[in-house]
Amino acid sequence: MIFVDACLKKDTPYTPVWMMRQAGRYLPEYMQVRKQAGDFLSLCKDYKKASEVTLQPIDILGVDAAILFSDILVVPLEMGMELEFVKGEGPIFKSPIKNIQDLQALDEEKAVKNLSYVYDTIKLTREKLDKNKALIGFLGAPWTLATYMTEGQGSKTYAISKKMLYQNPELMHKILEKTTNALIGYTKTQIKSGVNAIQIFDSWASALEESAFFEFSWNYIIKIVDAIKSEFPHIPIIVFPKGISGYLDKIDGNFDVFGVDWSTPIELAKEKLGHKYVLQGNMEPTRLYSKQAIDEGIDKILNVMQNKHHIFNLGHGILPDVPVENAKYFIKQVQEKSKR
C-alpha cells in the first residue's frame, strides 16, 4: 500500500494523496446516499451506506487512501450523551457536562461496545476496497471532544470549556481521562476491524495557549498514541493538531506522521519536524476553486518537500461547493507531478 509505505518512510513511486472530508457534500453521489439515509447520524449508523460513501472517493477521484466515513462525536454519543445534528447549526449536545455527576453518568466501556456500526463499516469497506488501497480510521482528540461535551456545540470563543479548564482543572482532567479511555478502546477495535492507519484530529487545538495545549491536549493525544503503539506497533498514526505552528519546537511522540494545517508554512513544519516525522498536507483548501491555483499550490509544496518523506493532502477539509472536476484534477496532478 503506497499510503502505508509513505507513512513508514519507505520509498514510493510518487507522493500519495488523499483529502480530509473527501467522502462528503461536494460529491453528488454522496448527497444521493445521504438523502436515502434520512439524516447525517442515520448515515453514520447505517454501515452499508457509510461504507458506500467511504469508497466513493476511491472510485470517483482515484485517491490513494479511503478514510472511514463517521463522525468524531459518535464517541460521546455512545458514552451516553444526547446528540442531534441541527440544520444550519451543526452538532448539539442537549445536556452538556457541567459537573462531576454529569460525567459519572457516562460509560466509556459501553461506548466501545455500542460503536459496532463503525466496526461493521470498517469490515465491509476493507472487504470491498482494493488491497493496494489503505483504509484510514480516525478519532477526535480528547480536548476537541471535551469542548463539545462541555459547550454543548461548536464555539468561537470556547468560553465554557476554557472557564472550566482554569476554574476547575480537576474536572476538565477527569473529562479528558474518561474520554481518552473510551478513545483507546474505540481505536484498538477499529484496528482489529481492519483499518490500516489512524488519524487523530485535534480541530480545536488552537483554542489553547502553549502551556494549556500541552497539559490539556497534547498529553492526552500521546497517551492514546502510546496505548495504540504498545499493541499495534506496525499501524501508522497521524496526528493533526490544527493551528499550533507556534508550538512546533516542543512536539514529540511515538507517532509517524504530522498533519500540517494550511495556516502553518510547510517550510516551517519541514524545518522543525521534517527530520523526525513524515509530514502530511498542507494545501489551502480554497485553492481547489481554481485549476491554476491548484497547480501553483502543488508545485510549491512538492518543491519544498522534494527531499523529505511526504503525504499530500489539503491543510483542512475540502469545502462543499468545490467542483468535483477540480478535486479530480488535484489528485491526478499530485500523482503525475510527483512521479519519481
Short mmCIF file of C-alpha atoms in Angstrom, two decimals:
data_model
loop_
_atom_site.label_atom_id
_atom_site.label_comp_id
_atom_site.label_asym_id
_atom_site.label_seq_id
_atom_site.Cartn_x
_atom_site.Cartn_y
_atom_site.Cartn_z
CA MET A 1 0.00 0.00 0.00
CA ILE A 2 1.61 3.22 -1.19
CA PHE A 3 -0.04 5.27 1.57
CA VAL A 4 1.16 2.99 4.39
CA ASP A 5 4.64 2.80 2.82
CA ALA A 6 4.81 6.61 2.79
CA CYS A 7 3.70 6.79 6.46
CA LEU A 8 6.54 4.41 7.36
CA LYS A 9 9.20 6.37 5.39
CA LYS A 10 9.53 3.75 2.66
CA ASP A 11 10.20 4.81 -0.93
CA THR A 12 7.10 5.25 -3.10
CA PRO A 13 6.74 5.71 -6.90
CA TYR A 14 5.00 9.06 -6.33
CA THR A 15 3.68 11.12 -3.40
CA PRO A 16 0.41 9.54 -2.22
CA VAL A 17 -2.57 11.87 -1.89
CA TRP A 18 -5.97 11.91 -0.16
CA MET A 19 -8.21 14.67 1.22
CA MET A 20 -9.81 15.35 4.56
CA ARG A 21 -13.63 15.24 4.17
CA GLN A 22 -13.15 13.51 0.80
CA ALA A 23 -16.33 11.48 1.42
CA GLY A 24 -18.71 14.40 1.66
CA ARG A 25 -21.07 17.04 0.42
CA TYR A 26 -19.16 18.18 -2.68
CA LEU A 27 -19.95 14.77 -4.29
CA PRO A 28 -23.44 14.42 -5.84
CA GLU A 29 -23.15 10.65 -5.24
CA TYR A 30 -22.68 11.28 -1.51
CA MET A 31 -25.73 13.58 -1.38
CA GLN A 32 -27.82 10.90 -3.03
CA VAL A 33 -26.88 8.28 -0.40
CA ARG A 34 -27.34 10.78 2.43
CA LYS A 35 -30.84 11.59 1.14
CA GLN A 36 -31.69 7.88 1.21
CA ALA A 37 -30.34 7.58 4.78
CA GLY A 38 -32.51 10.44 6.03
CA ASP A 39 -30.04 12.45 8.11
CA PHE A 40 -26.33 12.59 8.92
CA LEU A 41 -26.41 10.48 12.08
CA SER A 42 -28.57 7.81 10.40
CA LEU A 43 -25.98 7.64 7.63
CA CYS A 44 -23.18 7.14 10.19
CA LYS A 45 -25.16 4.32 11.81
CA ASP A 46 -26.09 2.53 8.57
CA TYR A 47 -22.88 0.56 7.99
CA LYS A 48 -23.73 -0.39 4.39
CA LYS A 49 -24.38 3.21 3.34
CA ALA A 50 -21.42 4.52 5.42
CA SER A 51 -19.19 2.01 3.63
CA GLU A 52 -20.58 3.06 0.25
CA VAL A 53 -19.70 6.74 0.84
CA THR A 54 -16.28 5.78 2.29
CA LEU A 55 -15.48 4.07 -1.04
CA GLN A 56 -16.86 6.79 -3.36
CA PRO A 57 -13.68 8.98 -3.48
CA ILE A 58 -11.56 5.93 -4.38
CA ASP A 59 -13.75 5.23 -7.42
CA ILE A 60 -14.53 8.84 -8.40
CA LEU A 61 -11.26 10.66 -7.64
CA GLY A 62 -8.59 7.95 -7.55
CA VAL A 63 -7.20 8.92 -4.12
CA ASP A 64 -4.56 6.65 -2.57
CA ALA A 65 -6.43 6.00 0.69
CA ALA A 66 -10.02 5.85 1.87
CA ILE A 67 -10.92 7.45 5.20
CA LEU A 68 -13.69 5.87 7.21
CA PHE A 69 -16.98 7.77 6.99
CA SER A 70 -18.14 8.57 10.50
CA ASP A 71 -18.02 11.49 12.95
CA ILE A 72 -15.77 12.30 15.91
CA LEU A 73 -18.84 12.86 18.13
CA VAL A 74 -20.17 9.28 17.95
CA VAL A 75 -17.88 8.53 20.93
CA PRO A 76 -19.52 10.93 23.45
CA LEU A 77 -22.89 9.98 21.92
CA GLU A 78 -22.35 6.31 22.75
CA MET A 79 -20.91 7.21 26.16
CA GLY A 80 -24.46 8.38 26.92
CA MET A 81 -24.77 11.99 25.71
CA GLU A 82 -27.78 13.01 23.64
CA LEU A 83 -26.57 14.25 20.24
CA GLU A 84 -28.52 15.96 17.48
CA PHE A 85 -27.34 17.44 14.17
CA VAL A 86 -29.38 20.60 13.58
CA LYS A 87 -29.50 22.05 10.06
CA GLY A 88 -27.61 25.33 9.91
CA GLU A 89 -26.26 24.90 13.45
CA GLY A 90 -24.30 21.63 13.36
CA PRO A 91 -23.97 19.12 16.19
CA ILE A 92 -25.65 19.88 19.53
CA PHE A 93 -25.46 18.01 22.85
CA LYS A 94 -28.72 18.82 24.65
CA SER A 95 -27.27 18.33 28.16
CA PRO A 96 -23.59 19.32 28.23
CA ILE A 97 -21.34 18.27 31.12
CA LYS A 98 -21.48 20.84 33.93
CA ASN A 99 -20.30 18.84 36.95
CA ILE A 100 -18.82 15.55 38.15
CA GLN A 101 -22.28 13.91 38.38
CA ASP A 102 -22.89 14.58 34.66
CA LEU A 103 -19.54 12.94 33.89
CA GLN A 104 -20.16 9.94 36.15
CA ALA A 105 -23.35 9.19 34.18
CA LEU A 106 -21.22 8.46 31.09
CA ASP A 107 -19.89 4.97 30.40
CA GLU A 108 -16.71 4.58 28.33
CA GLU A 109 -16.85 0.77 28.15
CA LYS A 110 -20.41 0.84 26.89
CA ALA A 111 -19.34 3.33 24.20
CA VAL A 112 -16.65 0.97 22.85
CA LYS A 113 -19.27 -1.81 22.51
CA ASN A 114 -22.05 0.45 21.18
CA LEU A 115 -19.88 1.65 18.28
CA SER A 116 -20.33 -1.68 16.49
CA TYR A 117 -21.82 0.12 13.45
CA VAL A 118 -18.42 1.79 12.93
CA TYR A 119 -16.61 -1.56 13.14
CA ASP A 120 -19.12 -3.08 10.70
CA THR A 121 -18.47 -0.17 8.29
CA ILE A 122 -14.73 -0.88 8.52
CA LYS A 123 -15.11 -4.64 7.93
CA LEU A 124 -17.37 -4.19 4.90
CA THR A 125 -15.19 -1.42 3.44
CA ARG A 126 -11.97 -3.38 3.88
CA GLU A 127 -13.65 -6.35 2.13
CA LYS A 128 -14.61 -4.21 -0.88
CA LEU A 129 -11.54 -1.94 -1.03
CA ASP A 130 -8.68 -2.77 -3.40
CA LYS A 131 -5.97 -4.50 -1.35
CA ASN A 132 -3.44 -1.88 -2.52
CA LYS A 133 -5.50 0.98 -1.07
CA ALA A 134 -5.29 1.88 2.61
CA LEU A 135 -8.28 2.46 4.88
CA ILE A 136 -7.71 5.21 7.45
CA GLY A 137 -9.59 5.08 10.76
CA PHE A 138 -9.91 8.22 12.86
CA LEU A 139 -10.91 9.78 16.16
CA GLY A 140 -11.28 13.23 17.63
CA ALA A 141 -8.63 14.22 20.16
CA PRO A 142 -9.85 14.30 23.79
CA TRP A 143 -9.60 18.11 24.04
CA THR A 144 -11.66 18.68 20.89
CA LEU A 145 -14.32 16.24 22.14
CA ALA A 146 -14.29 17.83 25.60
CA THR A 147 -15.06 21.26 24.10
CA TYR A 148 -18.24 19.87 22.50
CA MET A 149 -19.13 17.89 25.63
CA THR A 150 -18.92 20.98 27.87
CA GLU A 151 -20.05 23.72 25.45
CA GLY A 152 -22.87 21.61 24.01
CA GLN A 153 -21.95 22.69 20.47
CA GLY A 154 -19.23 24.27 18.37
CA SER A 155 -17.85 27.55 19.72
CA LYS A 156 -15.89 30.56 18.53
CA THR A 157 -14.60 31.54 21.98
CA TYR A 158 -14.58 28.22 23.93
CA ALA A 159 -15.60 30.35 26.92
CA ILE A 160 -17.36 27.50 28.79
CA SER A 161 -14.68 24.85 28.27
CA LYS A 162 -11.81 27.25 28.97
CA LYS A 163 -13.57 28.66 32.04
CA MET A 164 -13.74 25.09 33.37
CA LEU A 165 -10.12 24.46 32.38
CA TYR A 166 -8.90 27.42 34.51
CA GLN A 167 -11.54 27.44 37.30
CA ASN A 168 -11.92 23.69 37.75
CA PRO A 169 -8.94 21.97 36.05
CA GLU A 170 -9.54 18.81 38.08
CA LEU A 171 -12.97 18.29 36.47
CA MET A 172 -11.58 19.04 32.98
CA HIS A 173 -8.81 16.46 33.52
CA LYS A 174 -11.42 13.90 34.63
CA ILE A 175 -13.46 14.54 31.45
CA LEU A 176 -10.30 14.18 29.36
CA GLU A 177 -9.21 10.97 31.15
CA LYS A 178 -12.59 9.30 30.73
CA THR A 179 -12.80 10.33 27.08
CA THR A 180 -9.22 9.13 26.48
CA ASN A 181 -10.07 5.68 27.89
CA ALA A 182 -13.08 5.42 25.57
CA LEU A 183 -10.99 6.54 22.58
CA ILE A 184 -8.25 3.99 23.26
CA GLY A 185 -10.76 1.11 23.29
CA TYR A 186 -12.53 2.53 20.23
CA THR A 187 -9.30 2.95 18.23
CA LYS A 188 -7.97 -0.51 19.09
CA THR A 189 -11.27 -2.03 17.91
CA GLN A 190 -11.10 -0.02 14.67
CA ILE A 191 -7.66 -1.55 14.06
CA LYS A 192 -8.90 -5.08 14.87
CA SER A 193 -11.78 -4.46 12.42
CA GLY A 194 -9.36 -3.71 9.56
CA VAL A 195 -8.13 -0.10 9.32
CA ASN A 196 -4.53 0.28 8.12
CA ALA A 197 -3.74 3.63 9.74
CA ILE A 198 -5.22 6.04 12.31
CA GLN A 199 -5.58 9.84 12.23
CA ILE A 200 -6.20 11.85 15.41
CA PHE A 201 -7.98 15.16 14.72
CA ASP A 202 -7.44 17.95 17.24
CA SER A 203 -9.55 20.52 15.42
CA TRP A 204 -9.68 22.97 18.34
CA ALA A 205 -6.02 22.74 19.42
CA SER A 206 -5.53 26.42 18.51
CA ALA A 207 -8.01 27.46 21.22
CA LEU A 208 -5.31 26.85 23.85
CA GLU A 209 -2.24 28.84 24.85
CA GLU A 210 1.01 26.87 24.83
CA SER A 211 1.11 25.58 28.43
CA ALA A 212 -2.60 24.65 28.35
CA PHE A 213 -2.22 22.93 24.98
CA PHE A 214 0.50 20.58 26.26
CA GLU A 215 -1.28 19.89 29.57
CA PHE A 216 -4.87 19.53 28.40
CA SER A 217 -4.50 18.39 24.79
CA TRP A 218 -1.13 17.02 23.72
CA ASN A 219 -0.57 14.86 26.84
CA TYR A 220 -3.81 13.00 26.14
CA ILE A 221 -3.06 12.58 22.43
CA ILE A 222 0.27 10.99 23.39
CA LYS A 223 -1.47 8.66 25.89
CA ILE A 224 -3.61 7.38 23.00
CA VAL A 225 -0.59 7.10 20.67
CA ASP A 226 1.39 5.11 23.26
CA ALA A 227 -1.55 2.79 24.01
CA ILE A 228 -2.02 2.02 20.29
CA LYS A 229 1.68 1.58 19.56
CA SER A 230 2.18 -0.79 22.53
CA GLU A 231 -0.33 -3.21 20.98
CA PHE A 232 -0.11 -2.36 17.26
CA PRO A 233 3.42 -1.05 16.58
CA HIS A 234 3.01 -1.60 12.80
CA ILE A 235 -0.05 0.69 12.46
CA PRO A 236 0.89 4.22 11.32
CA ILE A 237 -0.53 7.06 13.41
CA ILE A 238 -1.13 10.56 12.03
CA VAL A 239 -1.68 13.46 14.45
CA PHE A 240 -3.38 16.64 13.23
CA PRO A 241 -3.45 19.41 15.85
CA LYS A 242 -4.79 22.39 13.92
CA GLY A 243 -3.32 25.87 14.26
CA ILE A 244 -0.34 25.30 16.56
CA SER A 245 2.53 26.49 14.36
CA GLY A 246 3.98 28.43 17.30
CA TYR A 247 4.44 25.25 19.37
CA LEU A 248 6.18 23.00 16.81
CA ASP A 249 9.53 23.11 18.67
CA LYS A 250 8.05 21.11 21.55
CA ILE A 251 6.15 18.50 19.51
CA ASP A 252 7.38 15.00 20.31
CA GLY A 253 5.91 11.49 20.49
CA ASN A 254 5.84 7.97 19.12
CA PHE A 255 3.60 8.74 16.12
CA ASP A 256 4.59 8.50 12.44
CA VAL A 257 3.00 11.40 10.54
CA PHE A 258 2.37 15.02 11.50
CA GLY A 259 -0.56 16.66 9.68
CA VAL A 260 0.25 20.26 8.75
CA ASP A 261 -2.71 22.66 8.56
CA TRP A 262 -2.76 25.33 5.84
CA SER A 263 -2.00 28.21 8.25
CA THR A 264 1.37 26.64 9.10
CA PRO A 265 4.03 27.34 6.45
CA ILE A 266 5.20 23.98 5.07
CA GLU A 267 8.80 25.28 5.20
CA LEU A 268 8.44 25.84 8.95
CA ALA A 269 6.97 22.37 9.55
CA LYS A 270 9.78 20.85 7.48
CA GLU A 271 12.43 22.74 9.43
CA LYS A 272 11.00 21.87 12.87
CA LEU A 273 9.60 18.36 12.30
CA GLY A 274 10.68 17.06 8.87
CA HIS A 275 13.71 15.22 10.31
CA LYS A 276 11.54 13.25 12.79
CA TYR A 277 8.21 12.67 11.08
CA VAL A 278 6.58 12.22 7.70
CA LEU A 279 4.65 15.44 7.01
CA GLN A 280 1.12 15.41 5.59
CA GLY A 281 -0.55 18.35 3.91
CA ASN A 282 -0.97 21.21 3.57
CA MET A 283 -2.54 22.89 0.51
CA GLU A 284 -5.01 25.66 1.24
CA PRO A 285 -8.44 24.03 0.58
CA THR A 286 -9.86 27.02 -1.32
CA ARG A 287 -7.15 26.63 -3.99
CA LEU A 288 -9.44 23.87 -5.30
CA TYR A 289 -11.71 26.58 -6.76
CA SER A 290 -9.11 27.29 -9.49
CA LYS A 291 -7.01 24.88 -11.57
CA GLN A 292 -4.26 27.47 -11.85
CA ALA A 293 -4.22 27.89 -8.05
CA ILE A 294 -4.16 24.08 -7.69
CA ASP A 295 -1.06 23.82 -9.93
CA GLU A 296 0.72 26.64 -8.10
CA GLY A 297 -0.08 25.10 -4.70
CA ILE A 298 1.08 21.62 -5.73
CA ASP A 299 4.31 22.91 -7.30
CA LYS A 300 5.24 24.93 -4.24
CA ILE A 301 4.67 22.10 -1.73
CA LEU A 302 6.35 19.44 -3.89
CA ASN A 303 9.31 21.75 -4.34
CA VAL A 304 9.68 22.31 -0.57
CA MET A 305 9.17 18.62 0.30
CA GLN A 306 11.17 17.04 -2.56
CA ASN A 307 13.92 15.64 -0.30
CA LYS A 308 11.66 14.66 2.62
CA HIS A 309 9.01 12.00 3.24
CA HIS A 310 5.60 13.46 2.48
CA ILE A 311 1.92 12.63 2.01
CA PHE A 312 -0.07 15.18 0.01
CA ASN A 313 -3.33 16.50 1.47
CA LEU A 314 -5.22 19.71 1.98
CA GLY A 315 -4.46 21.76 5.09
CA HIS A 316 -8.05 21.14 6.26
CA GLY A 317 -11.23 19.62 4.79
CA ILE A 318 -12.48 20.05 1.23
CA LEU A 319 -15.35 22.57 1.03
CA PRO A 320 -18.89 21.57 -0.06
CA ASP A 321 -19.05 23.75 -3.19
CA VAL A 322 -15.72 22.70 -4.75
CA PRO A 323 -16.31 21.39 -8.31
CA VAL A 324 -15.73 17.62 -8.48
CA GLU A 325 -13.76 18.13 -11.69
CA ASN A 326 -11.25 20.28 -9.75
CA ALA A 327 -10.92 17.68 -6.99
CA LYS A 328 -10.15 15.02 -9.64
CA TYR A 329 -7.66 17.39 -11.28
CA PHE A 330 -5.92 17.99 -7.93
CA ILE A 331 -5.47 14.27 -7.20
CA LYS A 332 -4.22 13.46 -10.73
CA GLN A 333 -1.81 16.41 -10.81
CA VAL A 334 -0.21 15.43 -7.48
CA GLN A 335 0.26 11.84 -8.69
CA GLU A 336 1.66 12.91 -12.08
CA LYS A 337 3.88 15.79 -10.91
CA SER A 338 5.45 13.79 -8.06
CA LYS A 339 6.38 10.69 -10.11
CA ARG A 340 9.94 9.66 -9.33
#
